[in-house]
């Protein structure tokens, strides 16, 4: 039955793919870098050929058996006689071969499992689609945390769910049927309790954090302005520190629920707070009287503030500020802040076009640039900012991905703390213009101003025009 061309072809394919698998596996084992293509060949393509060869071999045998039956003769009976040395030998070969095959299969599936969970596979196999997330991830504080620690987490149910949705995603990638940019927030992302809180202990008392922000204005002299703030992060667990501050929201005792009217969760007209004693307070925006369906309510967790812990698409203004403060863009170059931001925000179709146009625009703004080494250096730095934060092929940049941790370039905290959300009996939430509620300004300005710290908090001096109470930063500041 096994002596036919189909079965023999199957056997040859099986042997060849087994050999290929072992070779690739050895390469993968000794390589010091993760290569998604070697992985795909080893763990998907080689096993697929192995299974194909096996199917061919069995199919050939069945075909042959039918042909023998058709010819009228009975299929040769299967006789095993262990007293024959030949039968004993064949049985030993068969048992040995089967054991080896099972061992390789087990080893192979174990490694296939690990491979599909690896950052190499998630971030690089579909390189164009995942490039924005992969590149920004590599620049973030979680660059050493695997994609799956946040996107899948532990346990079998989420493993199966992720493999099912992953299969569709592979199909969508091959068919080029994916949305650009990939929409955020991710629907049905696993709650933070089961991902972030596997590493971050929510009871931790963080206390005050000292943060310094350095800005350059868009005037000719790129005036520098620094703000040093104490962020009142605090904590939410009464056994580890006083309960209060920004981390008060965390789910340890309080439960904050909200309802958003848009898919990106930027418009929040309804908030409900359930405190540890079970007292319920409901806040509404003026004019919002709708009934809220239970299914539309979201419980606030880490990701409602830290929604970009791994993939930070920096705003052009922030990115240029950083490069200038580090000296990779020289702040003595006239109007470089304004020019660099201008070059970055133009609409480009591809990365190559963007990089070329940035050079063209900046060279145009500094006609004597060839004699000035500061210009070439600035162009290189702006191009690097573009590579790290702008992905025109996927239409992904800061415009597509709001960051909710602050309130300057997006509404962020002010989605709720805008001073307009009130309870039925008139109780207000922390107001936007209570500037000392969440942080205090220790020092601001430039030069000597920064040595005069005020522990009670200074009044905010706006580097632009005078602000009136109730002004929302995001109405003017958009990151450009
Ligand atoms: C520290 C946790 C963490 C890690 C590690 C992480 N992500 Fe994310 N990722 C997030 C969060 C949080 C979001 C935004 C979720 C939301 O708002 O719904 C997100 C969003 C995304 C999105 C949707 C588009 C977007 O930018 O919002 C993609 C795609 C993505 N991640 C892919 C990856 C890949 C690929 C890796 C590994 C290279 C990875 N992530 C690593 C936490 C993480
Ligand atoms: C596998 C463990 C792990 C997981 C899961 C994880 N983190 Fe982290 N996270 C870390 C480590 C480690 C650091 C510290 C990095 C450092 O300081 O070098 C960190 C740092 C942070 C920081 C401080 C960032 C900074 O700029 O210093 C924040 C905020 C944070 N994580 C939020 C989150 C959120 C939100 C999630 C869930 C989406 C999450 N983390 C999931 C391990 C993890
Ligand atoms: C989904 C709505 C929502 C968002 C978004 C939100 N908060 Fe709150 N926050 C609340 C509610 C509700 C309270 C309780 C009522 C109050 O004290 O104003 C609260 C209370 C606070 C408190 C007082 C805690 C205490 O000591 O009693 C601080 C500080 C605070 N928030 C800071 C922030 C910061 C900073 C952000 C953005 C990073 C933010 N909040 C985002 C809903 C929200
Ligand atoms: C109300 C918004 C909000 C929520 C909810 C929230 N955080 Fe934060 N968290 C902040 C802010 C604001 C800071 C200060 C960040 C800064 O200034 O860079 C911070 C700081 C941190 C830091 C850095 C602490 C350090 O020592 O550097 C970590 C880690 C962190 N948060 C983790 C978490 C985790 C885990 C959760 C969920 C259990 C969470 N946060 C929930 C707003 C929030
Ligand atoms: C609900 C809490 C809250 C209130 C009220 C609040 N802030 Fe903030 N502010 C924050 C948080 C959170 C950040 C982000 C810190 C970070 O990025 O790490 C921030 C950041 C800032 C920054 C630095 C912005 C940046 O990203 O470059 C400035 C400046 C600032 N706030 C000024 C003010 C002023 C002025 C007021 C009053 C009109 C005010 N804040 C009211 C929570 C608040
Ligand atoms: C009416 C419009 C308007 C509002 C509202 C506004 N700003 Fe500004 N802001 C400006 C302008 C214009 C500049 C000067 C920009 C420049 O020269 O690059 C500026 C500059 C700044 C700068 C320094 C440079 C930069 O671009 O980052 C900071 C920091 C800043 N504003 C913070 C805030 C904060 C915080 C709020 C909310 C409390 C706020 N602004 C509200 C218009 C506004």
XYZ file of C-alpha atoms and ligand atoms in Angstrom:
738
model
C 0.000 0.000 0.000
C 2.847 2.339 0.759
C 4.650 1.607 -2.456
C 3.213 4.264 -4.716
C 4.406 7.573 -6.074
C 2.056 9.776 -4.032
C 3.091 8.220 -0.725
C 6.763 8.382 -1.668
C 6.441 12.063 -2.624
C 4.727 12.682 0.729
C 7.554 10.919 2.553
C 10.187 12.990 0.739
C 8.333 16.239 1.595
C 8.066 15.116 5.240
C 11.753 14.321 5.500
C 12.773 17.543 3.779
C 10.559 19.710 5.987
C 11.729 17.901 9.121
C 15.291 18.613 8.094
C 14.428 22.239 7.306
C 12.713 22.588 10.673
C 15.724 21.230 12.555
C 18.115 23.466 10.649
C 16.009 26.621 11.122
C 15.392 25.732 14.737
C 19.137 25.478 15.356
C 19.692 28.841 13.639
C 16.951 30.411 15.764
C 18.409 28.860 18.913
C 21.880 30.256 18.378
C 20.930 33.610 16.843
C 21.384 36.559 19.182
C 18.572 38.531 17.604
C 14.875 37.858 17.018
C 14.024 37.600 13.340
C 10.288 37.291 12.635
C 10.842 35.656 9.232
C 13.066 32.868 10.550
C 10.395 32.327 13.204
C 7.563 32.187 10.704
C 9.502 29.726 8.504
C 10.450 27.542 11.464
C 7.202 27.457 13.333
C 4.556 27.852 10.643
C 5.886 27.032 7.178
C 8.048 23.980 7.982
C 5.365 22.283 10.154
C 2.746 23.068 7.485
C 4.855 21.206 4.891
C 5.357 18.364 7.356
C 1.613 17.979 7.786
C 1.089 18.303 4.040
C 3.642 15.534 3.416
C 1.993 13.313 6.035
C -1.439 13.860 4.495
C -0.048 13.066 1.039
C 1.562 9.843 2.292
C -1.635 8.628 3.953
C -3.775 9.771 1.024
C -1.526 7.868 -1.374
C -1.814 4.717 0.708
C -5.614 4.942 0.853
C -5.759 5.512 -2.903
C -3.543 2.505 -3.504
C -5.732 0.360 -1.241
C -8.821 1.353 -3.199
C -7.054 0.543 -6.449
C -6.133 -2.904 -5.111
C -9.734 -3.480 -3.960
C -11.074 -2.335 -7.345
C -8.781 -4.784 -9.080
C -10.711 -7.491 -7.237
C -7.958 -8.819 -5.069
C -8.336 -8.480 -1.324
C -6.023 -5.963 0.330
C -2.932 -7.773 1.571
C -3.559 -8.825 5.186
C -1.503 -7.124 7.879
C 0.621 -9.724 9.601
C 3.046 -9.014 12.396
C 5.017 -11.937 13.677
C 7.474 -10.971 16.376
C 9.316 -14.231 15.962
C 10.551 -12.899 12.585
C 13.651 -10.735 13.095
C 12.544 -8.573 10.131
C 9.197 -7.729 11.770
C 10.901 -7.014 15.070
C 13.308 -4.665 13.337
C 10.537 -2.811 11.471
C 8.523 -2.470 14.686
C 11.547 -1.083 16.523
C 12.199 1.452 13.739
C 8.542 2.425 13.740
C 8.376 2.864 17.528
C 11.633 4.834 17.561
C 10.485 7.025 14.657
C 7.092 7.662 16.272
C 8.690 8.595 19.599
C 11.081 11.010 17.872
C 8.245 12.505 15.862
C 6.147 13.063 19.002
C 9.108 14.620 20.768
C 9.733 17.045 17.903
C 6.023 17.865 17.713
C 5.906 18.628 21.426
C 9.065 20.689 21.255
C 7.848 22.396 18.094
C 4.445 23.339 19.504
C 6.022 24.620 22.712
C 8.309 26.854 20.713
C 5.513 27.841 18.333
C 3.524 28.943 21.378
C 6.427 31.028 22.647
C 7.113 32.451 19.258
C 3.530 33.658 18.728
C 3.725 35.310 22.158
C 7.003 37.059 21.424
C 7.523 40.763 20.873
C 9.319 39.877 17.639
C 6.205 38.199 16.280
C 3.660 40.772 17.543
C 5.718 43.809 16.695
C 7.651 42.899 13.573
C 5.999 40.073 11.634
C 3.415 42.427 10.099
C 5.965 45.177 10.032
C 4.027 47.949 8.320
C 0.849 47.554 10.389
C 2.535 47.387 13.788
C 5.431 49.732 13.033
C 3.968 52.771 14.851
C 3.279 50.767 18.007
C 6.572 48.874 17.823
C 8.755 51.963 17.329
C 7.032 53.985 20.058
C 7.108 50.961 22.389
C 10.864 50.727 21.965
C 11.147 54.383 23.089
C 8.949 53.962 26.172
C 9.422 52.890 29.781
C 7.978 49.451 28.959
C 10.439 48.615 26.195
C 11.446 45.468 28.084
C 7.883 44.328 28.870
C 6.452 41.922 26.305
C 3.456 43.028 24.220
C 1.442 40.129 25.599
C 1.926 41.148 29.255
C -0.364 44.123 28.583
C -2.407 42.933 25.631
C -3.199 39.376 26.692
C -2.123 38.744 30.278
C -2.138 35.400 32.078
C -4.715 32.586 31.824
C -6.160 30.242 29.213
C -9.368 32.120 28.283
C -7.559 35.261 27.168
C -4.955 33.141 25.427
C -7.659 31.491 23.319
C -9.457 34.800 22.721
C -6.233 36.424 21.576
C -5.408 33.564 19.204
C -8.909 33.730 17.686
C -8.804 37.493 17.139
C -5.137 37.170 16.108
C -6.088 34.749 13.338
C -8.489 37.335 11.954
C -5.799 40.005 12.241
C -3.366 37.903 10.201
C -6.071 37.536 7.546
C -6.825 41.283 7.640
C -3.126 42.053 7.229
C -2.703 39.720 4.277
C -5.825 41.184 2.629
C -4.733 44.726 3.583
C -8.132 45.173 5.227
C -6.952 46.954 8.325
C -7.961 50.449 9.387
C -5.396 53.248 9.220
C -4.758 54.449 11.838
C -5.588 51.479 14.043
C -8.390 52.812 16.242
C -7.853 53.507 19.897
C -8.945 52.729 22.605
C -8.928 49.023 21.936
C -12.401 47.560 22.340
C -12.570 44.893 25.052
C -9.002 45.433 26.231
C -8.397 43.332 29.298
C -8.992 45.289 32.534
C -5.892 46.754 34.191
C -6.383 44.610 37.308
C -5.386 41.580 35.252
C -2.535 43.181 33.297
C -0.894 46.342 34.702
C -1.587 45.288 38.270
C 0.282 42.018 37.751
C 3.437 44.140 37.946
C 2.293 47.417 39.519
C 0.923 47.137 43.014
C -2.120 49.426 43.196
C -1.751 49.894 46.958
C 1.618 51.557 46.541
C 1.819 55.019 48.051
C 3.631 57.165 45.499
C 3.415 60.537 47.275
C 4.681 63.653 45.512
C 6.645 63.516 42.287
C 8.917 66.356 41.267
C 8.582 67.028 37.535
C 10.341 69.641 35.408
C 8.974 70.723 32.016
C 11.124 72.790 29.660
C 9.554 74.736 26.802
C 10.828 76.938 23.991
C 8.484 79.592 22.632
C 7.970 80.058 18.919
C 9.558 83.514 18.800
C 12.755 84.396 16.979
C 15.000 83.885 20.018
C 13.334 80.593 21.048
C 12.785 81.970 24.580
C 13.183 79.215 27.120
C 10.561 78.743 29.840
C 10.710 76.093 32.540
C 8.020 74.932 34.967
C 8.934 72.807 37.944
C 5.956 71.123 39.563
C 5.226 68.812 42.445
C 2.656 66.278 41.254
C 0.428 65.160 44.111
C 0.182 61.538 43.038
C -0.516 60.265 46.561
C -2.122 56.863 46.998
C -5.369 55.077 47.652
C -4.702 52.547 50.369
C -5.175 53.651 54.006
C -2.581 51.207 55.362
C 0.321 52.558 53.317
C -0.146 56.313 53.434
C -2.802 58.975 53.604
C -5.536 58.400 51.023
C -5.666 61.260 48.564
C -4.090 62.874 45.551
C -4.241 61.748 41.966
C -4.004 58.016 42.670
C -7.043 58.336 44.906
C -9.084 57.139 41.884
C -7.461 53.739 41.886
C -9.781 50.881 42.475
C -8.549 49.946 45.931
C -11.441 51.611 47.751
C -13.232 53.960 45.414
C -15.060 52.981 42.313
C -15.320 55.690 39.667
C -17.602 54.886 36.759
C -18.258 56.936 33.664
C -20.090 57.074 30.389
C -18.465 58.437 27.218
C -20.478 59.595 24.216
C -17.674 59.107 21.683
C -15.560 56.100 20.705
C -12.282 57.706 21.801
C -13.697 58.405 25.319
C -12.929 62.117 25.089
C -16.468 63.347 25.893
C -17.643 62.275 29.326
C -20.965 63.812 30.388
C -21.731 61.404 33.259
C -19.607 60.208 36.190
C -20.600 58.143 39.209
C -18.550 57.663 42.356
C -19.163 54.801 44.791
C -17.053 55.249 47.927
C -15.902 52.447 50.269
C -18.994 52.963 52.473
C -21.199 52.434 49.438
C -22.342 56.063 49.226
C -23.162 56.903 45.603
C -22.680 60.310 43.966
C -23.679 60.997 40.394
C -22.194 63.951 38.454
C -23.589 65.246 35.177
C -22.558 67.853 32.614
C -25.064 70.663 32.171
C -27.922 69.656 29.884
C -27.129 65.939 29.940
C -30.248 64.139 31.184
C -30.143 60.821 29.294
C -30.684 57.513 31.043
C -27.452 55.477 31.134
C -27.609 51.818 30.146
C -25.601 49.532 32.405
C -23.743 48.079 29.413
C -22.355 51.510 28.457
C -20.754 52.195 31.831
C -17.002 51.862 32.121
C -15.208 51.446 35.438
C -12.204 53.743 35.575
C -8.847 51.969 35.782
C -5.167 52.758 35.255
C -5.593 53.015 31.492
C -8.100 55.858 31.681
C -5.210 58.116 32.682
C -2.160 56.078 31.618
C -3.631 55.240 28.223
C -0.264 55.512 26.514
C 2.146 53.749 28.855
C 3.939 51.999 26.011
C 3.158 53.837 22.792
C 3.845 57.548 23.230
C 3.377 59.509 20.026
C 5.034 62.714 21.157
C 3.529 65.979 20.014
C 5.839 67.894 17.655
C 6.101 70.712 20.192
C 7.105 68.390 23.072
C 9.541 66.418 20.909
C 11.269 69.564 19.627
C 11.377 71.011 23.170
C 13.168 67.898 24.384
C 15.649 67.855 21.495
C 16.392 71.549 22.110
C 16.884 71.116 25.822
C 19.303 68.257 25.118
C 21.203 70.309 22.560
C 20.627 68.037 19.571
C 18.809 71.051 18.118
C 20.780 74.188 18.933
C 18.469 76.756 20.632
C 20.644 79.607 19.375
C 19.480 78.983 15.797
C 16.894 81.769 15.193
C 13.242 80.630 15.128
C 14.254 76.987 15.055
C 11.416 75.987 17.404
C 8.745 77.389 15.091
C 10.481 76.162 11.932
C 11.074 72.634 13.204
C 7.452 72.248 14.315
C 6.259 73.701 11.006
C 8.332 71.182 9.029
C 7.044 68.266 11.115
C 3.315 68.963 10.870
C 2.989 69.234 7.082
C 0.932 66.471 5.469
C 3.236 63.827 3.957
C 2.222 60.599 2.215
C 5.251 58.478 3.060
C 8.129 58.517 5.504
C 10.651 59.030 2.692
C 8.737 62.060 1.439
C 8.499 63.426 4.991
C 12.233 63.099 5.606
C 13.102 64.765 2.281
C 10.606 67.588 2.714
C 11.828 68.315 6.251
C 15.322 68.845 4.840
C 13.982 70.957 1.966
C 11.832 73.173 4.228
C 14.555 73.751 6.812
C 17.238 74.365 4.168
C 14.837 76.898 2.643
C 14.470 78.694 5.985
C 18.246 78.919 6.496
C 19.658 79.819 3.055
C 23.221 80.116 4.415
C 22.811 76.765 6.135
C 25.589 74.992 4.258
C 28.136 77.145 6.109
C 26.455 76.629 9.478
C 26.922 73.203 11.101
C 23.968 73.930 13.433
C 21.563 73.650 10.494
C 22.635 70.198 9.324
C 22.551 68.974 12.931
C 19.074 70.396 13.461
C 17.793 68.776 10.258
C 19.118 65.387 11.335
C 17.473 65.758 14.763
C 14.116 66.810 13.296
C 14.251 63.857 10.888
C 14.893 61.535 13.827
C 11.859 62.992 15.636
C 9.851 62.302 12.499
C 11.015 58.673 12.312
C 10.180 58.055 15.970
C 6.768 59.707 16.137
C 5.216 60.015 12.679
C 4.020 57.088 10.589
C 2.299 58.514 7.494
C 1.765 55.076 5.900
C -0.451 54.151 8.860
C -1.694 57.718 9.393
C -0.444 57.358 12.957
C 0.875 60.306 14.954
C -0.125 62.372 17.980
C -3.261 63.601 16.204
C -4.679 60.067 16.092
C -3.744 59.057 19.644
C -4.791 61.351 22.482
C -2.811 61.089 25.720
C -5.029 61.440 28.779
C -2.419 61.895 31.497
C -2.299 65.698 31.329
C -4.648 68.518 30.290
C -2.553 70.769 28.103
C -2.730 69.228 24.644
C -5.829 67.109 25.197
C -8.659 67.396 27.689
C -7.243 64.524 29.766
C -8.218 65.083 33.409
C -10.550 67.886 32.347
C -12.847 65.375 30.646
C -14.262 65.109 34.183
C -12.589 67.912 36.140
C -13.791 70.743 33.910
C -15.707 72.435 36.700
C -19.016 71.793 34.971
C -19.864 68.310 36.260
C -22.200 68.652 39.265
C -24.443 66.386 41.357
C -28.211 66.929 41.546
C -27.714 68.763 44.883
C -25.036 71.008 43.410
C -21.816 69.300 44.679
C -18.951 69.951 42.262
C -15.955 67.894 41.289
C -12.445 69.351 41.560
C -12.377 72.306 39.220
C -10.084 72.937 36.298
C -9.093 76.367 37.599
C -8.117 75.074 41.041
C -4.524 74.846 39.859
C -3.170 73.579 43.184
C -5.516 70.612 43.519
C -3.413 68.153 41.545
C 0.017 69.792 41.547
C 1.755 72.859 42.844
C 4.192 75.004 40.902
C 7.503 75.114 42.743
C 9.291 77.401 40.311
C 8.774 78.814 36.836
C 10.434 81.037 34.271
C 14.112 80.896 33.341
C 17.539 81.543 34.817
C 17.420 82.858 38.387
C 13.626 82.462 38.649
C 14.187 78.726 38.896
C 16.181 78.990 42.105
C 13.276 80.640 43.958
C 11.205 77.676 45.080
C 7.868 78.244 46.762
C 6.622 75.305 48.778
C 3.071 76.716 48.922
C 2.954 76.795 45.171
C 3.316 79.826 42.919
C 0.529 81.236 40.864
C 0.808 80.042 37.258
C 2.413 82.622 34.941
C 1.255 81.825 31.428
C 4.087 82.192 28.903
C 1.554 83.261 26.242
C -1.156 85.876 26.773
C -2.920 86.459 30.083
C -5.532 83.746 30.713
C -9.030 84.338 32.047
C -10.577 81.974 34.604
C -12.336 79.094 32.911
C -10.009 79.034 29.872
C -9.307 75.478 28.812
C -5.651 74.919 27.803
C -6.580 72.471 25.039
C -8.725 75.116 23.289
C -5.462 76.752 22.160
C -2.818 74.060 22.733
C -3.008 71.136 20.332
C 0.569 69.926 20.373
C 1.734 71.953 17.357
C 2.793 48.525 29.222
C 1.755 47.865 28.515
C 1.835 47.687 27.009
C 2.812 47.046 26.284
C 4.074 46.392 26.785
C 2.385 47.102 24.900
N 1.199 47.777 24.797
Fe 0.151 48.129 23.095
N -1.158 49.294 24.131
C -1.180 49.434 25.515
C -2.248 50.349 25.880
C -2.622 50.757 27.295
C -2.871 50.743 24.660
C -4.015 51.726 24.476
C -5.204 50.999 24.891
C -6.441 51.778 24.853
O -6.425 53.000 25.016
O -7.416 51.091 24.662
C -2.180 50.030 23.593
C -2.522 50.131 22.239
C -2.003 49.326 21.243
C -2.502 49.260 19.884
C -3.712 50.020 19.314
C -3.316 51.284 18.639
C -2.843 52.335 19.583
O -1.684 52.761 19.433
O -3.589 52.722 20.496
C -1.703 48.359 19.220
C -1.809 47.948 17.768
C -0.704 47.871 20.159
N -0.916 48.467 21.377
C 0.300 46.947 19.853
C 1.339 46.612 20.723
C 2.522 45.850 20.335
C 2.776 45.269 18.952
C 3.304 45.756 21.443
C 4.689 45.086 21.573
C 5.677 45.517 20.611
C 2.624 46.428 22.534
N 1.445 46.949 22.047
C 3.101 46.549 23.831
C -0.317 48.854 26.409
C 0.816 48.153 26.070
C 5.531 42.933 33.059
C 5.464 43.985 34.035
C 4.704 45.268 33.725
C 3.439 45.393 33.248
C 2.465 44.298 32.832
C 3.162 46.808 33.232
N 4.241 47.523 33.673
Fe 4.361 49.537 33.960
N 6.313 49.379 34.435
C 6.990 48.182 34.609
C 8.357 48.484 34.966
C 9.443 47.446 35.234
C 8.463 49.893 35.015
C 9.671 50.743 35.390
C 10.486 51.063 34.211
C 11.658 51.869 34.634
O 11.533 52.747 35.474
O 12.710 51.599 34.071
C 7.164 50.424 34.690
C 6.858 51.778 34.663
C 5.571 52.283 34.581
C 5.197 53.681 34.731
C 6.143 54.836 35.019
C 6.555 55.322 33.692
C 7.642 56.334 33.672
O 7.597 57.169 32.760
O 8.555 56.256 34.505
C 3.842 53.753 34.542
C 2.981 55.005 34.585
C 3.369 52.407 34.266
N 4.438 51.551 34.292
C 2.058 52.087 33.978
C 1.642 50.833 33.522
C 0.318 50.552 33.004
C -0.803 51.560 32.880
C 0.298 49.221 32.664
C -0.845 48.415 32.050
C -1.289 48.843 30.751
C 1.605 48.668 32.987
N 2.398 49.690 33.483
C 1.962 47.345 32.812
C 6.484 46.919 34.456
C 5.219 46.616 33.988
C -13.813 59.676 34.659
C -13.757 60.922 35.369
C -12.441 61.362 35.971
C -11.246 61.561 35.305
C -10.918 61.325 33.830
C -10.315 62.073 36.284
N -10.930 62.156 37.515
Fe -10.111 62.882 39.226
N -11.822 62.504 40.239
C -13.007 62.030 39.694
C -14.030 61.966 40.716
C -15.467 61.506 40.516
C -13.429 62.424 41.906
C -14.097 62.572 43.264
C -14.801 63.892 43.382
C -13.872 64.982 43.687
O -13.184 64.887 44.712
O -13.786 65.932 42.933
C -12.051 62.754 41.569
C -11.118 63.247 42.492
C -9.846 63.659 42.181
C -8.886 64.182 43.139
C -9.146 64.402 44.626
C -8.810 63.158 45.401
C -8.953 63.349 46.887
O -7.927 63.508 47.521
O -10.083 63.385 47.339
C -7.761 64.476 42.447
C -6.468 65.061 42.991
C -7.986 64.128 41.055
N -9.251 63.640 40.931
C -7.053 64.286 40.034
C -7.238 63.826 38.721
C -6.223 63.903 37.696
C -4.848 64.471 37.851
C -6.761 63.371 36.565
C -6.094 63.194 35.210
C -4.829 62.501 35.165
C -8.119 62.975 36.888
N -8.372 63.269 38.198
C -9.002 62.407 35.988
C -13.199 61.667 38.372
C -12.240 61.731 37.368
C -6.596 59.701 37.706
C -5.600 59.301 36.799
C -4.692 58.132 37.191
C -5.059 56.834 37.440
C -6.463 56.229 37.426
C -3.843 56.112 37.697
N -2.753 56.953 37.615
Fe -0.806 56.467 37.883
N -0.259 58.410 37.751
C -1.126 59.444 37.380
C -0.359 60.675 37.281
C -0.915 62.021 36.853
C 0.979 60.356 37.624
C 2.163 61.296 37.663
C 2.790 61.156 36.345
C 3.786 62.160 35.990
O 3.763 63.279 36.435
O 4.595 61.761 35.137
C 1.004 58.912 37.890
C 2.153 58.182 38.215
C 2.223 56.796 38.182
C 3.439 56.009 38.252
C 4.845 56.544 38.360
C 5.205 56.583 39.791
C 6.637 56.917 39.999
O 7.085 56.693 41.129
O 7.307 57.411 39.079
C 3.080 54.689 38.177
C 3.995 53.487 38.200
C 1.634 54.648 38.069
N 1.158 55.948 38.065
C 0.912 53.492 37.943
C -0.470 53.443 37.968
C -1.219 52.209 38.014
C -0.638 50.817 38.026
C -2.544 52.552 38.025
C -3.753 51.637 38.120
C -3.812 50.764 39.279
C -2.611 54.007 37.974
N -1.328 54.501 37.953
C -3.779 54.753 37.950
C -2.482 59.335 37.128
C -3.245 58.211 37.311
C -7.478 67.594 37.896
C -6.112 67.829 38.229
C -5.403 69.047 37.654
C -5.824 70.351 37.711
C -7.094 70.897 38.348
C -4.827 71.134 37.033
N -3.803 70.329 36.571
Fe -2.169 70.898 35.533
N -1.595 68.952 35.303
C -2.258 67.872 35.850
C -1.594 66.668 35.427
C -1.992 65.255 35.799
C -0.511 67.054 34.611
C 0.454 66.143 33.839
C 1.769 65.948 34.429
C 2.574 65.021 33.519
O 2.499 65.142 32.297
O 3.300 64.237 34.054
C -0.556 68.504 34.557
C 0.357 69.277 33.841
C 0.390 70.656 33.876
C 1.389 71.458 33.207
C 2.537 70.903 32.349
C 1.886 70.566 31.065
C 2.639 69.821 30.044
O 2.222 68.704 29.745
O 3.588 70.343 29.452
C 1.077 72.770 33.469
C 1.826 73.987 32.984
C -0.117 72.779 34.289
N -0.501 71.487 34.508
C -0.750 73.917 34.718
C -1.999 73.924 35.348
C -2.740 75.125 35.628
C -2.276 76.522 35.310
C -3.904 74.738 36.225
C -5.056 75.631 36.691
C -5.662 76.464 35.666
C -3.893 73.299 36.314
N -2.712 72.846 35.762
C -4.886 72.520 36.871
C -3.379 67.920 36.641
C -4.131 69.036 36.933
C -6.085 81.618 24.507
C -5.198 80.599 24.087
C -4.399 79.896 25.174
C -4.886 79.239 26.279
C -6.329 79.071 26.721
C -3.734 78.680 26.948
N -2.580 78.991 26.250
Fe -0.689 78.451 26.787
N 0.043 79.498 25.229
C -0.706 80.184 24.293
C 0.192 80.831 23.370
C -0.224 81.671 22.167
C 1.504 80.522 23.785
C 2.806 80.930 23.139
C 3.197 79.815 22.243
C 4.560 79.919 21.666
O 5.162 80.983 21.634
O 5.023 78.857 21.205
C 1.371 79.670 24.948
C 2.461 79.097 25.610
C 2.340 78.193 26.646
C 3.444 77.452 27.212
C 4.901 77.495 26.800
C 5.160 77.088 25.383
C 4.455 75.911 24.815
O 4.043 75.980 23.651
O 4.268 74.889 25.479
C 2.918 76.686 28.225
C 3.653 75.707 29.118
C 1.500 76.963 28.272
N 1.189 77.893 27.297
C 0.644 76.354 29.163
C -0.718 76.572 29.183
C -1.596 75.957 30.151
C -1.190 74.991 31.235
C -2.846 76.404 29.870
C -4.137 76.080 30.602
C -4.145 76.385 32.007
C -2.742 77.302 28.712
N -1.430 77.386 28.336
C -3.807 77.931 28.111
C -2.063 80.243 24.217
C -2.944 79.724 25.170
